[in-house]
PDB file of C-alpha atoms in Angstrom:
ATOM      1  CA  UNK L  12      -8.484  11.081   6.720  1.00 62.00           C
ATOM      2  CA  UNK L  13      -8.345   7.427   5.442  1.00 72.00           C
ATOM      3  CA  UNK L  14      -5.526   6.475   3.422  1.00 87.00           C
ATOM      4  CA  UNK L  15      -6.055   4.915  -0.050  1.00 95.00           C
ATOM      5  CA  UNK L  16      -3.921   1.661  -0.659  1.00 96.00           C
ATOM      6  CA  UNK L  17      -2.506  -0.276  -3.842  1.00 98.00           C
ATOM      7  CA  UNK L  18      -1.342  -3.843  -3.846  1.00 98.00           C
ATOM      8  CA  UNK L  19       0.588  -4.215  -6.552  1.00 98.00           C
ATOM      9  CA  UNK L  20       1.023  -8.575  -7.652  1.00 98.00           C
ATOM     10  CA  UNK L  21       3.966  -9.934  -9.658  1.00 98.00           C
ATOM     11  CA  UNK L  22       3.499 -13.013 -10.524  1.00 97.00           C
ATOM     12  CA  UNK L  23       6.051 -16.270 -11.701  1.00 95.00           C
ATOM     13  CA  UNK L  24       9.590 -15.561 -12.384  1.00 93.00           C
ATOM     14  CA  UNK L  25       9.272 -11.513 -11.884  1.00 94.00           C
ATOM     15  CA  UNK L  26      11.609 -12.524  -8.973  1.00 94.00           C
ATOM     16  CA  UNK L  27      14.814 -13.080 -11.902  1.00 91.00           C
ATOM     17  CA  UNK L  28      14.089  -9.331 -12.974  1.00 88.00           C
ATOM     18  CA  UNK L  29      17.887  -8.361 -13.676  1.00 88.00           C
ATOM     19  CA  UNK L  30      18.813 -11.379 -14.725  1.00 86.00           C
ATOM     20  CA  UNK L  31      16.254 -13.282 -16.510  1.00 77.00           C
ATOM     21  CA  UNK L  32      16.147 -11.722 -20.968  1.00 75.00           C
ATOM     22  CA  UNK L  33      17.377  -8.608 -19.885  1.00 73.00           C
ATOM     23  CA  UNK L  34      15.997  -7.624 -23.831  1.00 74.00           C
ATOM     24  CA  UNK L  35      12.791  -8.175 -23.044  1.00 70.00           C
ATOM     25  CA  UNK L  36      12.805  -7.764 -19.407  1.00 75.00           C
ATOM     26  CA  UNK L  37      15.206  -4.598 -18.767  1.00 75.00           C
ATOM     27  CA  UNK L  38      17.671  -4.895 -16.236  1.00 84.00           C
ATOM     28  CA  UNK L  39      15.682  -3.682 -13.188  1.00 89.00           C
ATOM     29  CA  UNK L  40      15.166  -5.839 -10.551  1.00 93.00           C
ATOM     30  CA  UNK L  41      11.859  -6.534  -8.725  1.00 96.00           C
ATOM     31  CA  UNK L  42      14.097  -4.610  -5.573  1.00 96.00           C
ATOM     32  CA  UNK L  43      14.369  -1.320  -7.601  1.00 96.00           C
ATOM     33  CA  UNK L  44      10.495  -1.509  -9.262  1.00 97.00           C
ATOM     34  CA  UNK L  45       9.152  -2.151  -6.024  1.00 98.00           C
ATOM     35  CA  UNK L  46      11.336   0.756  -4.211  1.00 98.00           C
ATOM     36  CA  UNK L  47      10.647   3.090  -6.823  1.00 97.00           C
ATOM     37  CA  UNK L  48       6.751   2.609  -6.499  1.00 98.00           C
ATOM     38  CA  UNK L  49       7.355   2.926  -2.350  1.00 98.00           C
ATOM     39  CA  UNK L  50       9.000   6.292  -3.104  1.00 98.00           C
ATOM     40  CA  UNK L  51       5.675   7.275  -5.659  1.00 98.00           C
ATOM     41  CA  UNK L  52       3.681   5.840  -3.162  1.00 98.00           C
ATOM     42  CA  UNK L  53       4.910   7.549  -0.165  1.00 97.00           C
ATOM     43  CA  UNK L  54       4.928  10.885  -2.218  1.00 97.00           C
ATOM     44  CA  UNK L  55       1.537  11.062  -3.099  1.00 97.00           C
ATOM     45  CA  UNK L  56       0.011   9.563   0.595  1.00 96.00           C
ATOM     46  CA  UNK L  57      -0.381   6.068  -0.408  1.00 96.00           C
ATOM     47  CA  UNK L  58       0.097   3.135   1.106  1.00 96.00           C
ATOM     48  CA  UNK L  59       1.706   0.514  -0.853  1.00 98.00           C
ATOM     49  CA  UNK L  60       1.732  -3.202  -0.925  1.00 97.00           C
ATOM     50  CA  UNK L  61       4.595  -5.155  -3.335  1.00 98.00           C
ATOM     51  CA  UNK L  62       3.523  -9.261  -3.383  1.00 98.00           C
ATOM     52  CA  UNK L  63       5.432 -11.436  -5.251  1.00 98.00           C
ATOM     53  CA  UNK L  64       4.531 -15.238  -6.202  1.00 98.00           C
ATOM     54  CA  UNK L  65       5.494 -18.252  -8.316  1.00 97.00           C
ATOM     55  CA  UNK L  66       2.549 -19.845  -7.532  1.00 98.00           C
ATOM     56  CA  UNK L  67      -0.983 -19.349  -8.794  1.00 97.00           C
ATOM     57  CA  UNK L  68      -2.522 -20.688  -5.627  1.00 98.00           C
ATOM     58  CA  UNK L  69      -0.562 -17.957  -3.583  1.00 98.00           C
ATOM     59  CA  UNK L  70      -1.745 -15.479  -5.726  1.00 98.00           C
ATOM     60  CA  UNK L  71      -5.124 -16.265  -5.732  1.00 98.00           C
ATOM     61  CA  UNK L  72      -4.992 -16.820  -1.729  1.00 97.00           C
ATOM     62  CA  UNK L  73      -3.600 -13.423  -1.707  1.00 97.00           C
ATOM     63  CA  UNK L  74      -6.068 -11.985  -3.422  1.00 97.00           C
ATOM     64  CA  UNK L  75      -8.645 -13.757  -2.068  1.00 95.00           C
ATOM     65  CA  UNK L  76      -7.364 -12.166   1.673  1.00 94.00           C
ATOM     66  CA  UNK L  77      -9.217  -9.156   0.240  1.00 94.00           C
ATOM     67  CA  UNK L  78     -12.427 -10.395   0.454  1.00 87.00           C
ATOM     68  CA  UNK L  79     -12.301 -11.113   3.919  1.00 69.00           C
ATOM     69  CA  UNK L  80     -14.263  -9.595   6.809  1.00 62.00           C
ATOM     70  CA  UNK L  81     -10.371  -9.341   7.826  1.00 59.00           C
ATOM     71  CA  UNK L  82      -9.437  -7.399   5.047  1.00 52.00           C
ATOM     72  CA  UNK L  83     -11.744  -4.258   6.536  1.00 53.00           C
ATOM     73  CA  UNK L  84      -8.851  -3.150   8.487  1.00 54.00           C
ATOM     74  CA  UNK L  85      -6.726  -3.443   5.262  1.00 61.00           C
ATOM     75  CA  UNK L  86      -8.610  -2.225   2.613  1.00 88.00           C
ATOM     76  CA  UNK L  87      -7.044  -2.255  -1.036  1.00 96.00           C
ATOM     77  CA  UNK L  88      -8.276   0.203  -3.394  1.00 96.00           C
ATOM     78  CA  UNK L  89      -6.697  -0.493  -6.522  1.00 98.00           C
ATOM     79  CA  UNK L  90      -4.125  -3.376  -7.586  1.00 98.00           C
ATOM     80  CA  UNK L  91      -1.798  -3.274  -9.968  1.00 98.00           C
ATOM     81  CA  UNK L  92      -0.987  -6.872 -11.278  1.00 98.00           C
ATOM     82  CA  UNK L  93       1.681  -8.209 -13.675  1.00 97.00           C
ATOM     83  CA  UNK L  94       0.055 -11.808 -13.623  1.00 96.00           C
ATOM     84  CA  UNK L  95       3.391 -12.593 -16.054  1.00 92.00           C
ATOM     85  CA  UNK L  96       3.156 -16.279 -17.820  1.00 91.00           C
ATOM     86  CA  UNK L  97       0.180 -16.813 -15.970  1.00 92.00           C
ATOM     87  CA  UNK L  98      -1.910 -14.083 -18.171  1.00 93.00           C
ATOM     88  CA  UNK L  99      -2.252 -16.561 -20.686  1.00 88.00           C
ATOM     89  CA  UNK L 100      -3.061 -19.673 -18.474  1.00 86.00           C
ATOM     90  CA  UNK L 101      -5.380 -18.614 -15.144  1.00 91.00           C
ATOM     91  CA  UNK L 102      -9.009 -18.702 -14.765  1.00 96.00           C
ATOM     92  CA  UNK L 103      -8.325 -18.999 -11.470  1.00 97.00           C
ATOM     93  CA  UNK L 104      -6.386 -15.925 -10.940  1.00 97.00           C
ATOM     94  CA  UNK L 105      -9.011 -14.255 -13.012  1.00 97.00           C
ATOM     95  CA  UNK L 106     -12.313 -15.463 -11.219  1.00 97.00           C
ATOM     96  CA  UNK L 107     -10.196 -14.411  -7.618  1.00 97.00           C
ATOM     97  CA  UNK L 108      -9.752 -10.562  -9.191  1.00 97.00           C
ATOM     98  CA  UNK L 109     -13.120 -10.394 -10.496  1.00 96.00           C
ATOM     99  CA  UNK L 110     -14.613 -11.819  -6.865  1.00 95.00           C
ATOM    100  CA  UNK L 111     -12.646  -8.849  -4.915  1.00 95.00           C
ATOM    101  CA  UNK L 112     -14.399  -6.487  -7.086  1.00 94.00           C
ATOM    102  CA  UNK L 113     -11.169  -4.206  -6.866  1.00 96.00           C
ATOM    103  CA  UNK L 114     -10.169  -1.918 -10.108  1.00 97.00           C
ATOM    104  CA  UNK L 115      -7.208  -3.228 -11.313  1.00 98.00           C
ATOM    105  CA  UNK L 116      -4.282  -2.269 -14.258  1.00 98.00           C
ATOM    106  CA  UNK L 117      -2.741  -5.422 -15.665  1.00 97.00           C
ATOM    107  CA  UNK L 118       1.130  -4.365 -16.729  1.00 96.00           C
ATOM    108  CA  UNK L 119       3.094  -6.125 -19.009  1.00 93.00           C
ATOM    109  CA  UNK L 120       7.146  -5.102 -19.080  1.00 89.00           C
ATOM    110  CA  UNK L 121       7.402  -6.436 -22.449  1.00 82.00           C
ATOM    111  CA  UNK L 122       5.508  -5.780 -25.633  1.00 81.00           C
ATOM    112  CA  UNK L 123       3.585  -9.111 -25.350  1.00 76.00           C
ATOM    113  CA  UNK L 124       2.182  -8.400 -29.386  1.00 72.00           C
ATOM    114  CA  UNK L 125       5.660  -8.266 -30.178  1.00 61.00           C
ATOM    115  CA  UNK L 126       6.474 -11.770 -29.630  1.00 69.00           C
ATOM    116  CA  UNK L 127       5.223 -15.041 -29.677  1.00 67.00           C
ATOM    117  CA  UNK L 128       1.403 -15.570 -30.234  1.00 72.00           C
ATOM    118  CA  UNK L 129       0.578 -17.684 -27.712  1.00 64.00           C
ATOM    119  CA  UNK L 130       1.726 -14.463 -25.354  1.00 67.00           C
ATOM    120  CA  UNK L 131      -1.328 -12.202 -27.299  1.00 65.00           C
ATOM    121  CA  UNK L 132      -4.291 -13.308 -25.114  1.00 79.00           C
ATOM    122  CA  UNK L 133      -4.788 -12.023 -21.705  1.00 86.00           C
ATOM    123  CA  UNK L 134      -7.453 -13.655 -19.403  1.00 84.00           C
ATOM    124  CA  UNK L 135      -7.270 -10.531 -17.327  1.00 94.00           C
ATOM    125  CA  UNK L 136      -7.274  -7.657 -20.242  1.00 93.00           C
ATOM    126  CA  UNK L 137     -11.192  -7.614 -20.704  1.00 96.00           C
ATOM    127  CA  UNK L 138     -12.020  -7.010 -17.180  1.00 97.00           C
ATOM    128  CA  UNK L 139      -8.932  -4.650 -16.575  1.00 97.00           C
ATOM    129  CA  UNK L 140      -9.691  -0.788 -15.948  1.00 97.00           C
ATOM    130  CA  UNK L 141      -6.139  -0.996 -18.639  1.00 97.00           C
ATOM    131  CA  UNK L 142      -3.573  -2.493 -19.646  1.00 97.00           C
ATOM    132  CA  UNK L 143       0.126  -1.069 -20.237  1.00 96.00           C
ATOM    133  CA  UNK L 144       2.527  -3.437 -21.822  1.00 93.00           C
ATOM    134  CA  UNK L 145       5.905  -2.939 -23.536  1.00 91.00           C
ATOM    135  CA  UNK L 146       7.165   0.102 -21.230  1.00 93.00           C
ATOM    136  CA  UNK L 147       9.853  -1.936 -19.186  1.00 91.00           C
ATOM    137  CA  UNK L 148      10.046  -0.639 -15.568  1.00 93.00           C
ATOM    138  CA  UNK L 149       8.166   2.613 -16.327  1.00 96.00           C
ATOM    139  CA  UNK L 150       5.323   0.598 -16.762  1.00 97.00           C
ATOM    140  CA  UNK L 151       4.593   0.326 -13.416  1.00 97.00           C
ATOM    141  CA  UNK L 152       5.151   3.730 -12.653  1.00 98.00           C
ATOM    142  CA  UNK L 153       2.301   4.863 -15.047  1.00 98.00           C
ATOM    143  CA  UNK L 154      -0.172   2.582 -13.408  1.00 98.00           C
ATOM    144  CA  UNK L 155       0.112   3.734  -9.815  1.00 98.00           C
ATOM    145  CA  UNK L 156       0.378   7.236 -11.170  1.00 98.00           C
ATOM    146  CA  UNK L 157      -3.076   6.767 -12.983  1.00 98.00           C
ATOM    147  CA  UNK L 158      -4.103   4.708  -9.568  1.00 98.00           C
ATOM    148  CA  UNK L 159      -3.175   7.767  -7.640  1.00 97.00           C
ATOM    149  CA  UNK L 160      -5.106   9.996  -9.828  1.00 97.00           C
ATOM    150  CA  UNK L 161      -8.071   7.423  -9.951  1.00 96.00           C
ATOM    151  CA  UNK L 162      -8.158   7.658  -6.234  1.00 96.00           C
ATOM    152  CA  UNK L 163      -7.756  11.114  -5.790  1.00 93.00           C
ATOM    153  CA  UNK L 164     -10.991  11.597  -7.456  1.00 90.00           C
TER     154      UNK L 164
END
C-alpha cells in the first residue's frame, strides 16, 4: 500500500501565530496548527509535511523540490498552502505551484474580503482546487480533511 502525502506551506510571518493580531490571526500558534494536522494526519494514514518560510525564494525552492526526479521517493499528493502576504504579490510562487502540477487548497486564517482591498486578490485562487479563508485555525483542518477525502477516492 503506498501512502498518500500532504505538504502543507505557510508562508511570511505565519511563524508570529500567537502573537502577531491575535483578532485577525487567533491565538494559535504555527506549533499547535501544525500538531493538530500531524494528529489528522496520522489518523487517517497520511503522511504529513508542515514547511514554513519568510522567503519567497524558499518557498518556491521548496516547491520546486517536487518536481524533481528526487522527489519520486517523496511524492506529494496534495498541498495545502497559506501563501499569507505573499497571495497578493507572487508570480513566482504561483508559476512554481502550477509547474508541480499538484492539487492544492489555498487557506486564508482571516477573512481577507473583510479587510483591506489590496488583501482581495489572490494570484493563487484561480488555479486553486479551493480556497477557505476567514475560519482561523479550523481552516486548516477542513482542507486536509477534504485532502484526505480527495485522496481516498
Amino acid at each position: 500500500m503506498v501512502t498518500k502525502s500532504v505538504l502543507v506551506v505557510h508562508g511570511p510571518n505565519l511563524n508570529l501565530l500567537g502573537m502577531r493580531e491575535p483578532a485577525h490571526y487567533g491565538n494559535a500558534t504555527l506549533a499547535d496548527i501544525n500538531n493538530s494536522l500531524l494528529a489528522q494526519a496520522k489518523q487517517a494514514g497520511i503522511t504529513l509535511e508542515a514547511y514554513q518560510s519568510n522567503a519567497e525564494a524558499e518557498i518556491v525552492a521548496k516547491i520546486q523540490s517536487l518536481a524533481s526526479p528526487s522527489s519520486a521517493n517523496h511524492k506529494v499528493d496534495f498541498i495545502i498552502i497559506n501563501p499569507a502576504a505573499f497571495t497578493h504579490t507572487s508570480v513566482s510562487i504561483r508559476d512554481a505551484i502550477s509547474a508541480v502540477n499538484i492539487p492544492f487548497i489555498e487557506v486564508h486564517l482571516s477573512n481577507v474580503y473583510a479587510r483591506e482591498s489590496f488583501r482581495h486578490h489572490s494570484y493563487f485562487s484561480d488555479i486553486a482546487v479551493g480556497v477557505i479563508s476567514g475560519l482561523g485555525a479550523e481552516g486548516y483542518n477542513a482542507a486536509l480533511q477534504f485532502a484526505i477525502h480527495k485522496l481516498n477516492q
